[in-house]
Amino acid sequence: MHLRQADLIDFAFNHASIGMAIVSLEGRFIQVNRALCELIGYNERELLSMNFMSIIQHDDAEEHRECFNQLACREVEAFHTEKRCVHKQGQMVWCMIVTSLVFNEKGEPIFLFAQFHDITANKLTELAQKEVAAVLKEKEESLRILMEELPLAVLITQNGVCKYLNAAALELIEADSAERYLGTSTNEIVDPCDHEKLHERRRKYRHGEKMGSVKYKVNCYNGDTKYVEGISIPATYCGERAVIGVFQDITERKKEEERMLHSEKLSICGQLAAGVAHEIRNPLTSINGFIKLMRTLKHEKDQYYDIIEAELKSIEIICNELLLLAKPSVMTRTKTDIVRVLEQVIALMSVQATLKNCAIVAAYPQEAIWLSCDPNQIKQVFLNIIKNAIEAMHGGGNIHIDLTIHGEYAHISIQDEGCGIPPDKLQMLGQPFYTTKESGTGLGLMVSYNIIDNHGGSMSVESVPDQGTTFTISLPIMESADLY
Ligand code: ADP
Ligand code: MG
């Protein structure tokens, strides 16, 4: 079969997947293709009785008419518009309409050729995206208002750099505007003494670990220092990963705590001073007495010297223990293998124990357990407690020493088979000068509790009268990251 060119054009027109129409210069449909009929739901006959403008949605029609007139007046030769067409069923069909003039051989316009590209799916996605963006923007806006009005200080950071400070935050750091701080590192606000904490929290954030609450010392714009407490949570700010920190000023609370601690310290000092005076007065009285006696007797007796010497010795012991008590504030921490320390103490005390019919039975792991501590102070604690254990077993017995690991802590238990401690006396342990021994100082346990406390550990005691006592010391093990 031989097809003419016009037939071919007709065929292409009718079978195109894009909606097409030939429209008169007045706007009437002259010819429409199948795809256009399908696109807007009218059949060919119906469309041919309609006007181009009548299928355009009312709101868009005016603009479209203008373009159409420009075409008809030959001001332009083609135009592209995105318009909503109305489907026969009433729904909107988004179309990209390309309309162009068609000319005869003489160069006169004879009709318009219009193509309708269906862009409904794209348009709907675009609209949905716009809607989501608008909702997000609205949410961000309400969050911003909330943060601005919040009486708590809010700080938003990205990679440790300040991006936003609310009014309360500015008030807290005594700054008039955020400008000085925006774009600077939080290191500038947090005091250098807490930079370690800050870095640790940044590390946790990077590893997706929970950051929890924190206390910082902060430096204000006017040079004052304050204390804050707060929490940080991961968030998104301006489309990027960020951290929102919410803080409150605890400077007053901290000062109050310090005042209380100070008065507590003062009362302990008073207690100690009274105790020391009392403890030293006795040996001094007897020294005094013997010197007077020696003076009247005119001749010296060795025996009196012995007594004077013994009394001076007891003054010395009290003074030494008191000095130890003062020491924890200047302790020097080093990386220490607690197993070695315990071995040395046991070697040191074994002889003394054997002399008193006691045996030390120890069980500890072979490999090193590293603590960050002052080894001499920890040794002092073990010595005090083992010494007490020996002294509690008048008829001899066993002292069991066990070293085990419980999570991030090393537990050292020292168990004796001695006289035990009556329940009502348990809370007296650790109080200065509480002793039940004739030659005791009542300072050993107080010093020990202090040392353990200064090392971030704890000490507990369980005791059954006539059966024995167990002291358990718990000390934090060094984190593996700090070991090397
Ligand atoms: P000191 O040993 O000089 O008396 P400490 O502070 O070491 O002072 O001990 C205080 C008191 O606690 C002791 O006098 C004793 O009554 C009691 N105590 C301590 N350890 C034991 C123990 N293992 N068994 C029984 N009592 C103990
Ligand atoms: Mg003691």
Short mmCIF file of C-alpha atoms and ligand atoms in Angstrom, two decimals:
data_model
loop_
_atom_site.label_atom_id
_atom_site.label_comp_id
_atom_site.label_asym_id
_atom_site.label_seq_id
_atom_site.Cartn_x
_atom_site.Cartn_y
_atom_site.Cartn_z
CA MET A 1 0.00 0.00 0.00
CA HIS A 2 1.32 3.43 -0.89
CA LEU A 3 0.67 6.20 1.64
CA ARG A 4 0.74 9.87 0.84
CA GLN A 5 2.64 12.28 3.11
CA ALA A 6 -0.60 13.81 4.44
CA ASP A 7 -1.83 10.34 5.39
CA LEU A 8 1.43 9.72 7.26
CA ILE A 9 1.06 12.95 9.20
CA ASP A 10 -2.53 12.01 10.00
CA PHE A 11 -1.41 8.59 11.21
CA ALA A 12 1.31 10.06 13.44
CA PHE A 13 -1.11 12.67 14.79
CA ASN A 14 -3.72 10.08 15.73
CA HIS A 15 -1.33 7.58 17.23
CA ALA A 16 0.93 9.97 19.16
CA SER A 17 1.14 9.38 22.91
CA ILE A 18 1.05 13.13 23.51
CA GLY A 19 -2.29 14.93 23.32
CA MET A 20 -2.45 17.07 20.18
CA ALA A 21 -4.97 19.45 18.66
CA ILE A 22 -5.34 21.71 15.68
CA VAL A 23 -7.13 24.87 16.78
CA SER A 24 -8.61 27.66 14.69
CA LEU A 25 -7.26 31.18 15.19
CA GLU A 26 -10.53 31.90 17.02
CA GLY A 27 -9.86 29.08 19.46
CA ARG A 28 -12.15 26.28 18.23
CA PHE A 29 -10.86 22.71 18.08
CA ILE A 30 -10.57 21.66 14.44
CA GLN A 31 -8.91 18.33 14.94
CA VAL A 32 -7.98 16.42 18.12
CA ASN A 33 -6.06 13.17 18.57
CA ARG A 34 -6.86 10.07 20.59
CA ALA A 35 -4.31 10.86 23.31
CA LEU A 36 -5.93 14.25 24.01
CA CYS A 37 -9.38 12.64 24.24
CA GLU A 38 -8.02 10.14 26.75
CA LEU A 39 -6.23 12.84 28.68
CA ILE A 40 -9.29 14.96 29.38
CA GLY A 41 -12.04 12.37 29.08
CA TYR A 42 -14.07 13.86 26.20
CA ASN A 43 -14.62 12.04 22.90
CA GLU A 44 -13.59 13.54 19.59
CA ARG A 45 -17.09 14.75 18.73
CA GLU A 46 -17.50 16.49 22.05
CA LEU A 47 -14.12 18.18 21.83
CA LEU A 48 -14.75 19.43 18.33
CA SER A 49 -17.82 21.26 19.56
CA MET A 50 -15.73 22.91 22.30
CA ASN A 51 -13.42 25.83 22.60
CA PHE A 52 -9.72 25.52 23.49
CA MET A 53 -10.31 27.89 26.43
CA SER A 54 -13.19 25.84 27.82
CA ILE A 55 -10.95 22.92 28.80
CA ILE A 56 -8.59 25.18 30.80
CA GLN A 57 -9.34 25.53 34.50
CA HIS A 58 -11.18 28.73 35.25
CA ASP A 59 -8.42 30.38 37.39
CA ASP A 60 -5.80 29.76 34.73
CA ALA A 61 -7.99 30.72 31.77
CA GLU A 62 -7.41 34.48 31.81
CA GLU A 63 -3.65 34.16 31.60
CA HIS A 64 -3.99 31.56 28.90
CA ARG A 65 -6.34 33.79 26.90
CA GLU A 66 -3.72 36.53 26.95
CA CYS A 67 -1.06 34.21 25.55
CA PHE A 68 -3.55 33.04 22.98
CA ASN A 69 -4.32 36.62 21.89
CA GLN A 70 -0.61 37.38 21.60
CA LEU A 71 -0.33 34.39 19.30
CA ALA A 72 -3.32 35.39 17.24
CA CYS A 73 -1.89 38.91 16.87
CA ARG A 74 1.42 37.34 15.87
CA GLU A 75 3.27 39.06 18.71
CA VAL A 76 4.79 35.67 19.43
CA GLU A 77 4.86 32.52 17.34
CA ALA A 78 4.67 29.93 20.13
CA PHE A 79 4.20 29.71 23.84
CA HIS A 80 4.73 27.17 26.62
CA THR A 81 2.51 27.23 29.64
CA GLU A 82 1.77 24.97 32.55
CA LYS A 83 -1.98 24.89 32.92
CA ARG A 84 -4.60 22.91 34.76
CA CYS A 85 -7.10 21.38 32.35
CA VAL A 86 -10.45 20.13 33.57
CA HIS A 87 -11.19 16.45 32.93
CA LYS A 88 -14.74 15.58 31.94
CA GLN A 89 -15.11 13.86 35.35
CA GLY A 90 -14.12 17.10 37.07
CA GLN A 91 -10.59 16.30 38.25
CA MET A 92 -7.61 18.48 37.42
CA VAL A 93 -5.10 17.40 34.80
CA TRP A 94 -1.83 19.32 34.88
CA CYS A 95 -0.56 19.94 31.35
CA MET A 96 2.44 21.54 29.82
CA ILE A 97 0.81 23.09 26.73
CA VAL A 98 2.97 24.05 23.79
CA THR A 99 1.02 26.13 21.29
CA SER A 100 2.45 27.36 18.01
CA LEU A 101 1.19 29.10 14.89
CA VAL A 102 1.08 27.21 11.60
CA PHE A 103 1.55 29.24 8.37
CA ASN A 104 0.56 28.69 4.73
CA GLU A 105 2.93 29.10 1.77
CA LYS A 106 2.27 32.83 1.73
CA GLY A 107 3.43 33.11 5.32
CA GLU A 108 -0.08 33.77 6.66
CA PRO A 109 -1.12 32.06 9.91
CA ILE A 110 -3.81 29.52 9.23
CA PHE A 111 -4.28 27.68 12.49
CA LEU A 112 -2.67 26.80 15.82
CA PHE A 113 -1.03 23.54 16.72
CA ALA A 114 -1.24 22.59 20.42
CA GLN A 115 0.49 19.77 22.28
CA PHE A 116 -0.59 18.66 25.75
CA HIS A 117 2.09 16.96 27.90
CA ASP A 118 0.62 15.33 31.02
CA ILE A 119 2.70 16.57 34.01
CA THR A 120 0.13 15.77 36.72
CA ALA A 121 2.32 13.19 38.52
CA ASN A 122 5.34 15.56 38.69
CA LYS A 123 3.14 18.43 39.73
CA LEU A 124 1.53 16.46 42.55
CA THR A 125 4.96 15.39 43.88
CA GLU A 126 6.16 18.96 43.64
CA LEU A 127 3.08 20.20 45.49
CA ALA A 128 3.45 17.53 48.18
CA GLN A 129 7.10 18.49 48.63
CA LYS A 130 6.15 22.14 48.95
CA GLU A 131 3.54 21.22 51.51
CA VAL A 132 6.02 19.14 53.54
CA ALA A 133 8.56 21.96 53.37
CA ALA A 134 5.91 24.42 54.56
CA VAL A 135 4.92 22.17 57.47
CA LEU A 136 8.58 21.71 58.41
CA LYS A 137 9.16 25.42 58.22
CA GLU A 138 6.15 26.01 60.42
CA LYS A 139 7.42 23.44 62.93
CA GLU A 140 10.89 24.96 62.91
CA GLU A 141 9.33 28.36 63.43
CA SER A 142 7.31 27.20 66.46
CA LEU A 143 10.42 25.46 67.84
CA ARG A 144 12.36 28.69 67.38
CA ILE A 145 9.67 30.68 69.22
CA LEU A 146 9.60 28.05 71.98
CA MET A 147 13.40 28.15 72.33
CA GLU A 148 13.41 31.93 72.34
CA GLU A 149 10.76 32.15 75.07
CA LEU A 150 12.16 29.30 77.20
CA PRO A 151 13.47 30.52 80.58
CA LEU A 152 16.30 27.97 80.25
CA ALA A 153 19.46 28.67 78.29
CA VAL A 154 19.42 26.99 74.85
CA LEU A 155 22.54 26.60 72.75
CA ILE A 156 22.62 24.93 69.34
CA THR A 157 25.97 23.75 68.03
CA GLN A 158 27.24 22.06 64.89
CA ASN A 159 30.64 20.36 65.12
CA GLY A 160 31.28 22.16 68.40
CA VAL A 161 30.59 25.57 66.85
CA CYS A 162 27.80 27.83 68.25
CA LYS A 163 24.98 28.38 65.78
CA TYR A 164 22.25 29.72 68.00
CA LEU A 165 21.84 31.10 71.53
CA ASN A 166 18.45 32.04 72.95
CA ALA A 167 17.72 35.09 75.09
CA ALA A 168 18.13 33.14 78.35
CA ALA A 169 21.54 31.84 77.21
CA LEU A 170 22.68 35.39 76.44
CA GLU A 171 21.44 36.51 79.84
CA LEU A 172 23.30 33.65 81.51
CA ILE A 173 26.63 34.56 79.93
CA GLU A 174 25.94 38.27 80.44
CA ALA A 175 26.14 39.05 76.70
CA ASP A 176 24.05 41.68 74.90
CA SER A 177 24.02 39.92 71.56
CA ALA A 178 24.83 36.51 70.16
CA GLU A 179 27.16 37.93 67.52
CA ARG A 180 30.33 37.56 69.57
CA TYR A 181 29.62 33.82 69.98
CA LEU A 182 28.06 32.72 66.69
CA GLY A 183 30.60 30.81 64.63
CA THR A 184 32.98 30.35 67.57
CA SER A 185 33.81 27.10 69.35
CA THR A 186 32.01 26.17 72.59
CA ASN A 187 35.53 25.98 74.07
CA GLU A 188 35.26 29.76 74.38
CA ILE A 189 32.29 29.54 76.72
CA VAL A 190 33.19 26.41 78.70
CA ASP A 191 36.07 27.01 81.10
CA PRO A 192 39.34 25.19 80.16
CA CYS A 193 39.05 23.10 83.36
CA ASP A 194 36.03 21.37 81.77
CA HIS A 195 37.38 21.01 78.22
CA GLU A 196 38.14 17.36 78.87
CA LYS A 197 34.44 16.78 79.65
CA LEU A 198 33.46 18.69 76.52
CA HIS A 199 35.73 16.56 74.31
CA GLU A 200 34.43 13.37 75.89
CA ARG A 201 30.84 14.41 75.09
CA ARG A 202 31.77 15.28 71.50
CA ARG A 203 33.32 11.82 71.19
CA LYS A 204 30.14 10.19 72.54
CA TYR A 205 28.04 12.22 70.09
CA ARG A 206 30.20 11.10 67.15
CA HIS A 207 29.86 7.46 68.22
CA GLY A 208 26.11 7.80 68.68
CA GLU A 209 26.38 7.15 72.44
CA LYS A 210 24.00 8.73 74.94
CA MET A 211 25.41 11.98 76.29
CA GLY A 212 23.31 12.36 79.45
CA SER A 213 23.53 15.35 81.75
CA VAL A 214 26.59 17.46 82.43
CA LYS A 215 27.88 20.26 84.64
CA TYR A 216 30.22 22.93 83.29
CA LYS A 217 32.03 25.93 84.59
CA VAL A 218 31.42 28.69 82.04
CA ASN A 219 33.11 32.01 81.37
CA CYS A 220 30.76 34.94 80.87
CA TYR A 221 31.19 37.84 78.48
CA ASN A 222 32.00 40.20 81.35
CA GLY A 223 34.67 37.87 82.76
CA ASP A 224 32.53 36.34 85.54
CA THR A 225 32.44 32.58 85.98
CA LYS A 226 29.27 30.63 86.51
CA TYR A 227 28.22 27.00 86.86
CA VAL A 228 25.61 25.38 84.66
CA GLU A 229 23.94 22.01 84.53
CA GLY A 230 22.08 20.63 81.55
CA ILE A 231 21.50 18.05 78.88
CA SER A 232 22.36 17.83 75.19
CA ILE A 233 20.36 16.04 72.54
CA PRO A 234 21.19 15.33 68.91
CA ALA A 235 18.94 17.29 66.53
CA THR A 236 18.75 18.80 63.06
CA TYR A 237 19.25 22.52 62.63
CA CYS A 238 18.88 24.26 59.25
CA GLY A 239 18.95 20.83 57.63
CA GLU A 240 22.24 19.74 59.22
CA ARG A 241 23.20 17.51 62.15
CA ALA A 242 23.38 19.56 65.34
CA VAL A 243 23.25 19.33 69.12
CA ILE A 244 20.71 21.23 71.21
CA GLY A 245 21.95 21.93 74.73
CA VAL A 246 19.54 23.10 77.42
CA PHE A 247 21.19 24.51 80.53
CA GLN A 248 20.31 26.11 83.81
CA ASP A 249 22.37 28.35 86.01
CA ILE A 250 23.37 26.47 89.17
CA THR A 251 25.91 29.01 90.42
CA GLU A 252 23.84 29.89 93.49
CA ARG A 253 23.15 26.25 94.32
CA LYS A 254 26.84 25.44 93.93
CA LYS A 255 27.83 28.31 96.22
CA GLU A 256 25.33 27.10 98.81
CA GLU A 257 26.80 23.57 98.55
CA GLU A 258 30.30 24.97 98.96
CA ARG A 259 29.21 26.97 101.98
CA MET A 260 27.75 23.80 103.51
CA LEU A 261 30.83 21.77 102.69
CA HIS A 262 32.97 24.45 104.20
CA SER A 263 30.99 24.54 107.43
CA GLU A 264 31.04 20.73 107.49
CA LYS A 265 34.83 20.85 107.13
CA LEU A 266 35.01 23.43 109.88
CA SER A 267 32.99 21.24 112.21
CA ILE A 268 35.19 18.23 111.43
CA CYS A 269 38.23 20.41 112.10
CA GLY A 270 36.73 21.45 115.41
CA GLN A 271 35.96 17.85 116.26
CA LEU A 272 39.50 16.84 115.30
CA ALA A 273 41.09 19.68 117.25
CA ALA A 274 39.13 18.74 120.37
CA GLY A 275 40.07 15.08 119.87
CA VAL A 276 43.73 15.82 119.28
CA ALA A 277 43.91 18.06 122.33
CA HIS A 278 42.32 15.32 124.39
CA GLU A 279 44.56 12.57 123.02
CA ILE A 280 47.77 14.55 123.42
CA ARG A 281 46.90 15.92 126.83
CA ASN A 282 47.10 12.48 128.48
CA PRO A 283 50.65 11.64 127.43
CA LEU A 284 51.72 15.23 128.06
CA THR A 285 50.27 15.10 131.59
CA SER A 286 52.18 11.94 132.38
CA ILE A 287 55.43 13.30 130.84
CA ASN A 288 54.95 16.41 132.90
CA GLY A 289 54.37 14.34 136.04
CA PHE A 290 57.43 12.20 135.53
CA ILE A 291 59.70 15.18 134.87
CA LYS A 292 58.49 16.76 138.12
CA LEU A 293 59.06 13.49 139.93
CA MET A 294 62.57 13.16 138.52
CA ARG A 295 63.33 16.68 139.65
CA THR A 296 62.30 15.95 143.27
CA LEU A 297 64.05 12.60 143.34
CA LYS A 298 67.16 14.26 142.00
CA HIS A 299 68.37 11.03 140.51
CA GLU A 300 67.36 9.69 137.15
CA LYS A 301 65.57 6.42 136.72
CA ASP A 302 65.70 4.48 133.43
CA GLN A 303 62.17 3.33 133.99
CA TYR A 304 60.87 6.90 133.88
CA TYR A 305 62.71 7.49 130.64
CA ASP A 306 60.99 4.46 129.19
CA ILE A 307 57.60 5.81 130.15
CA ILE A 308 58.38 9.26 128.78
CA GLU A 309 59.63 7.67 125.58
CA ALA A 310 56.47 5.57 125.21
CA GLU A 311 54.25 8.60 125.75
CA LEU A 312 56.20 10.66 123.20
CA LYS A 313 55.84 7.72 120.80
CA SER A 314 52.08 7.78 121.14
CA ILE A 315 52.05 11.53 120.46
CA GLU A 316 54.12 10.80 117.36
CA ILE A 317 51.71 8.11 116.15
CA ILE A 318 48.74 10.46 116.50
CA CYS A 319 50.58 13.22 114.69
CA ASN A 320 51.58 10.85 111.85
CA GLU A 321 48.03 9.62 111.35
CA LEU A 322 46.77 13.19 111.34
CA LEU A 323 49.36 14.13 108.73
CA LEU A 324 48.19 11.25 106.58
CA LEU A 325 44.66 12.52 106.92
CA ALA A 326 45.75 15.88 105.56
CA LYS A 327 47.61 14.28 102.68
CA PRO A 328 44.85 13.05 100.32
CA SER A 329 44.50 16.55 98.89
CA VAL A 330 48.04 16.37 97.49
CA MET A 331 47.93 12.75 96.34
CA THR A 332 49.85 11.88 93.20
CA ARG A 333 48.03 9.44 90.97
CA THR A 334 49.99 7.07 88.77
CA LYS A 335 49.09 4.10 86.63
CA THR A 336 49.31 1.34 89.23
CA ASP A 337 48.91 -2.44 89.11
CA ILE A 338 46.68 -3.11 92.13
CA VAL A 339 47.69 -6.79 92.12
CA ARG A 340 51.33 -5.82 92.76
CA VAL A 341 50.33 -3.41 95.53
CA LEU A 342 48.30 -6.10 97.24
CA GLU A 343 51.16 -8.63 96.93
CA GLN A 344 53.58 -6.18 98.56
CA VAL A 345 51.19 -5.45 101.43
CA ILE A 346 50.59 -9.15 102.04
CA ALA A 347 54.35 -9.84 102.06
CA LEU A 348 54.79 -6.99 104.53
CA MET A 349 52.02 -8.11 106.88
CA SER A 350 52.59 -11.87 106.76
CA VAL A 351 55.36 -11.80 109.36
CA GLN A 352 53.31 -9.71 111.76
CA ALA A 353 50.33 -12.00 111.18
CA THR A 354 52.34 -15.18 111.87
CA LEU A 355 53.60 -13.68 115.13
CA LYS A 356 49.95 -13.33 116.21
CA ASN A 357 49.02 -16.83 115.06
CA CYS A 358 47.20 -15.52 111.98
CA ALA A 359 47.49 -16.66 108.38
CA ILE A 360 46.75 -14.58 105.30
CA VAL A 361 44.96 -16.57 102.59
CA ALA A 362 44.92 -14.55 99.38
CA ALA A 363 43.29 -15.12 96.01
CA TYR A 364 43.85 -12.72 93.14
CA PRO A 365 44.27 -12.86 89.38
CA GLN A 366 47.75 -13.26 87.90
CA GLU A 367 47.42 -10.56 85.27
CA ALA A 368 47.76 -6.87 86.08
CA ILE A 369 44.74 -4.72 86.96
CA TRP A 370 45.50 -1.07 86.33
CA LEU A 371 44.16 1.72 88.51
CA SER A 372 44.88 5.41 88.46
CA CYS A 373 45.84 5.91 92.10
CA ASP A 374 48.42 6.91 94.66
CA PRO A 375 49.96 3.48 95.42
CA ASN A 376 51.31 4.55 98.82
CA GLN A 377 47.91 5.74 99.99
CA ILE A 378 46.19 2.58 98.78
CA LYS A 379 48.89 0.54 100.52
CA GLN A 380 48.15 2.51 103.69
CA VAL A 381 44.46 1.53 103.46
CA PHE A 382 45.26 -2.19 103.07
CA LEU A 383 47.75 -2.01 105.96
CA ASN A 384 45.18 -0.33 108.24
CA ILE A 385 42.51 -2.89 107.53
CA ILE A 386 44.78 -5.95 107.74
CA LYS A 387 46.23 -4.59 110.98
CA ASN A 388 42.68 -4.20 112.39
CA ALA A 389 41.88 -7.76 111.27
CA ILE A 390 44.93 -9.17 113.08
CA GLU A 391 44.08 -7.13 116.17
CA ALA A 392 40.48 -8.43 116.12
CA MET A 393 41.59 -12.11 116.24
CA HIS A 394 42.98 -12.49 119.72
CA GLY A 395 43.37 -16.25 119.45
CA GLY A 396 44.63 -16.18 115.87
CA GLY A 397 42.82 -17.33 112.69
CA ASN A 398 42.66 -16.76 108.94
CA ILE A 399 42.44 -13.53 107.00
CA HIS A 400 40.94 -14.09 103.54
CA ILE A 401 41.87 -11.50 100.95
CA ASP A 402 40.13 -11.66 97.57
CA LEU A 403 40.64 -9.45 94.56
CA THR A 404 38.01 -9.66 91.81
CA ILE A 405 36.74 -7.51 88.97
CA HIS A 406 33.11 -6.35 88.88
CA GLY A 407 32.40 -4.36 85.74
CA GLU A 408 34.49 -1.22 85.83
CA TYR A 409 35.58 -1.75 89.44
CA ALA A 410 38.16 -3.83 91.29
CA HIS A 411 36.74 -5.29 94.50
CA ILE A 412 39.12 -6.12 97.33
CA SER A 413 37.57 -7.92 100.29
CA ILE A 414 39.43 -8.49 103.54
CA GLN A 415 37.66 -10.96 105.79
CA ASP A 416 38.69 -11.93 109.33
CA GLU A 417 37.48 -14.44 111.90
CA GLY A 418 37.75 -12.00 114.76
CA CYS A 419 35.54 -10.55 117.47
CA GLY A 420 33.25 -8.73 115.03
CA ILE A 421 31.55 -5.39 115.56
CA PRO A 422 28.17 -5.00 117.33
CA PRO A 423 25.51 -3.57 114.92
CA ASP A 424 25.05 -0.41 117.00
CA LYS A 425 28.76 0.37 116.72
CA LEU A 426 28.99 -0.05 112.93
CA GLN A 427 28.16 3.57 112.21
CA MET A 428 30.92 4.70 114.56
CA LEU A 429 33.56 3.26 112.20
CA GLY A 430 35.49 6.02 110.48
CA GLN A 431 34.67 8.66 113.07
CA PRO A 432 37.81 10.33 114.38
CA PHE A 433 39.19 8.78 117.58
CA TYR A 434 36.61 6.03 117.77
CA THR A 435 38.58 3.13 119.15
CA THR A 436 37.91 0.17 121.41
CA LYS A 437 41.60 -0.58 121.86
CA GLU A 438 43.73 0.47 124.78
CA SER A 439 46.53 1.72 122.58
CA GLY A 440 44.36 2.52 119.55
CA THR A 441 44.20 5.93 117.89
CA GLY A 442 40.81 5.56 116.25
CA LEU A 443 42.18 7.26 113.13
CA GLY A 444 43.05 4.31 110.86
CA LEU A 445 39.59 3.81 109.39
CA MET A 446 38.89 7.51 109.07
CA VAL A 447 42.08 7.93 107.04
CA SER A 448 41.17 4.86 104.95
CA TYR A 449 37.63 6.03 104.15
CA ASN A 450 39.06 9.39 103.14
CA ILE A 451 41.66 7.89 100.81
CA ILE A 452 39.17 5.58 99.11
CA ASP A 453 36.69 8.43 98.69
CA ASN A 454 39.38 10.62 97.11
CA HIS A 455 40.04 7.84 94.59
CA GLY A 456 36.40 7.74 93.52
CA GLY A 457 35.87 4.39 95.25
CA SER A 458 33.83 3.16 98.18
CA MET A 459 34.30 0.95 101.22
CA SER A 460 31.64 -1.13 102.96
CA VAL A 461 31.71 -3.32 106.02
CA GLU A 462 29.75 -6.35 107.14
CA SER A 463 30.23 -7.86 110.54
CA VAL A 464 28.81 -10.59 112.78
CA PRO A 465 29.87 -10.40 116.45
CA ASP A 466 32.09 -13.33 117.47
CA GLN A 467 32.28 -14.56 113.88
CA GLY A 468 34.16 -11.94 111.96
CA THR A 469 34.22 -8.85 109.84
CA THR A 470 34.55 -8.25 106.10
CA PHE A 471 35.71 -4.94 104.66
CA THR A 472 35.09 -4.57 100.90
CA ILE A 473 36.88 -1.86 98.97
CA SER A 474 35.76 -0.96 95.48
CA LEU A 475 38.04 1.10 93.23
CA PRO A 476 37.51 2.21 89.61
CA ILE A 477 39.69 0.43 87.03
CA MET A 478 41.36 2.57 84.36
CA GLU A 479 39.50 2.68 81.05
CA SER A 480 41.36 0.70 78.44
CA ALA A 481 41.57 3.82 76.25
CA ASP A 482 43.62 5.59 78.96
CA LEU A 483 46.07 2.71 79.43
CA TYR A 484 48.39 3.46 76.56
P1 ADP B 1 42.18 1.68 115.87
O1 ADP B 1 42.56 0.44 115.15
O2 ADP B 1 43.33 2.53 116.20
O3 ADP B 1 41.27 1.43 117.00
P2 ADP B 1 40.63 2.17 113.53
O4 ADP B 1 40.05 3.36 112.97
O5 ADP B 1 41.54 1.36 112.70
O6 ADP B 1 41.33 2.58 114.87
O7 ADP B 1 39.46 1.23 114.02
C1 ADP B 1 38.46 1.79 114.84
C2 ADP B 1 37.72 0.72 115.57
O8 ADP B 1 36.92 -0.04 114.69
C3 ADP B 1 38.57 -0.30 116.26
O9 ADP B 1 39.01 0.16 117.53
C4 ADP B 1 37.63 -1.49 116.40
O10 ADP B 1 36.75 -1.34 117.48
C5 ADP B 1 36.80 -1.39 115.15
N1 ADP B 1 37.30 -2.32 114.11
C6 ADP B 1 37.99 -1.97 113.02
N2 ADP B 1 38.27 -3.07 112.29
C7 ADP B 1 37.78 -4.13 112.95
C8 ADP B 1 37.74 -5.54 112.69
N3 ADP B 1 38.31 -6.09 111.60
N4 ADP B 1 37.09 -6.33 113.59
C9 ADP B 1 36.52 -5.78 114.66
N5 ADP B 1 36.51 -4.47 114.95
C10 ADP B 1 37.14 -3.64 114.13
MG MG B 2 43.45 0.41 113.23
#
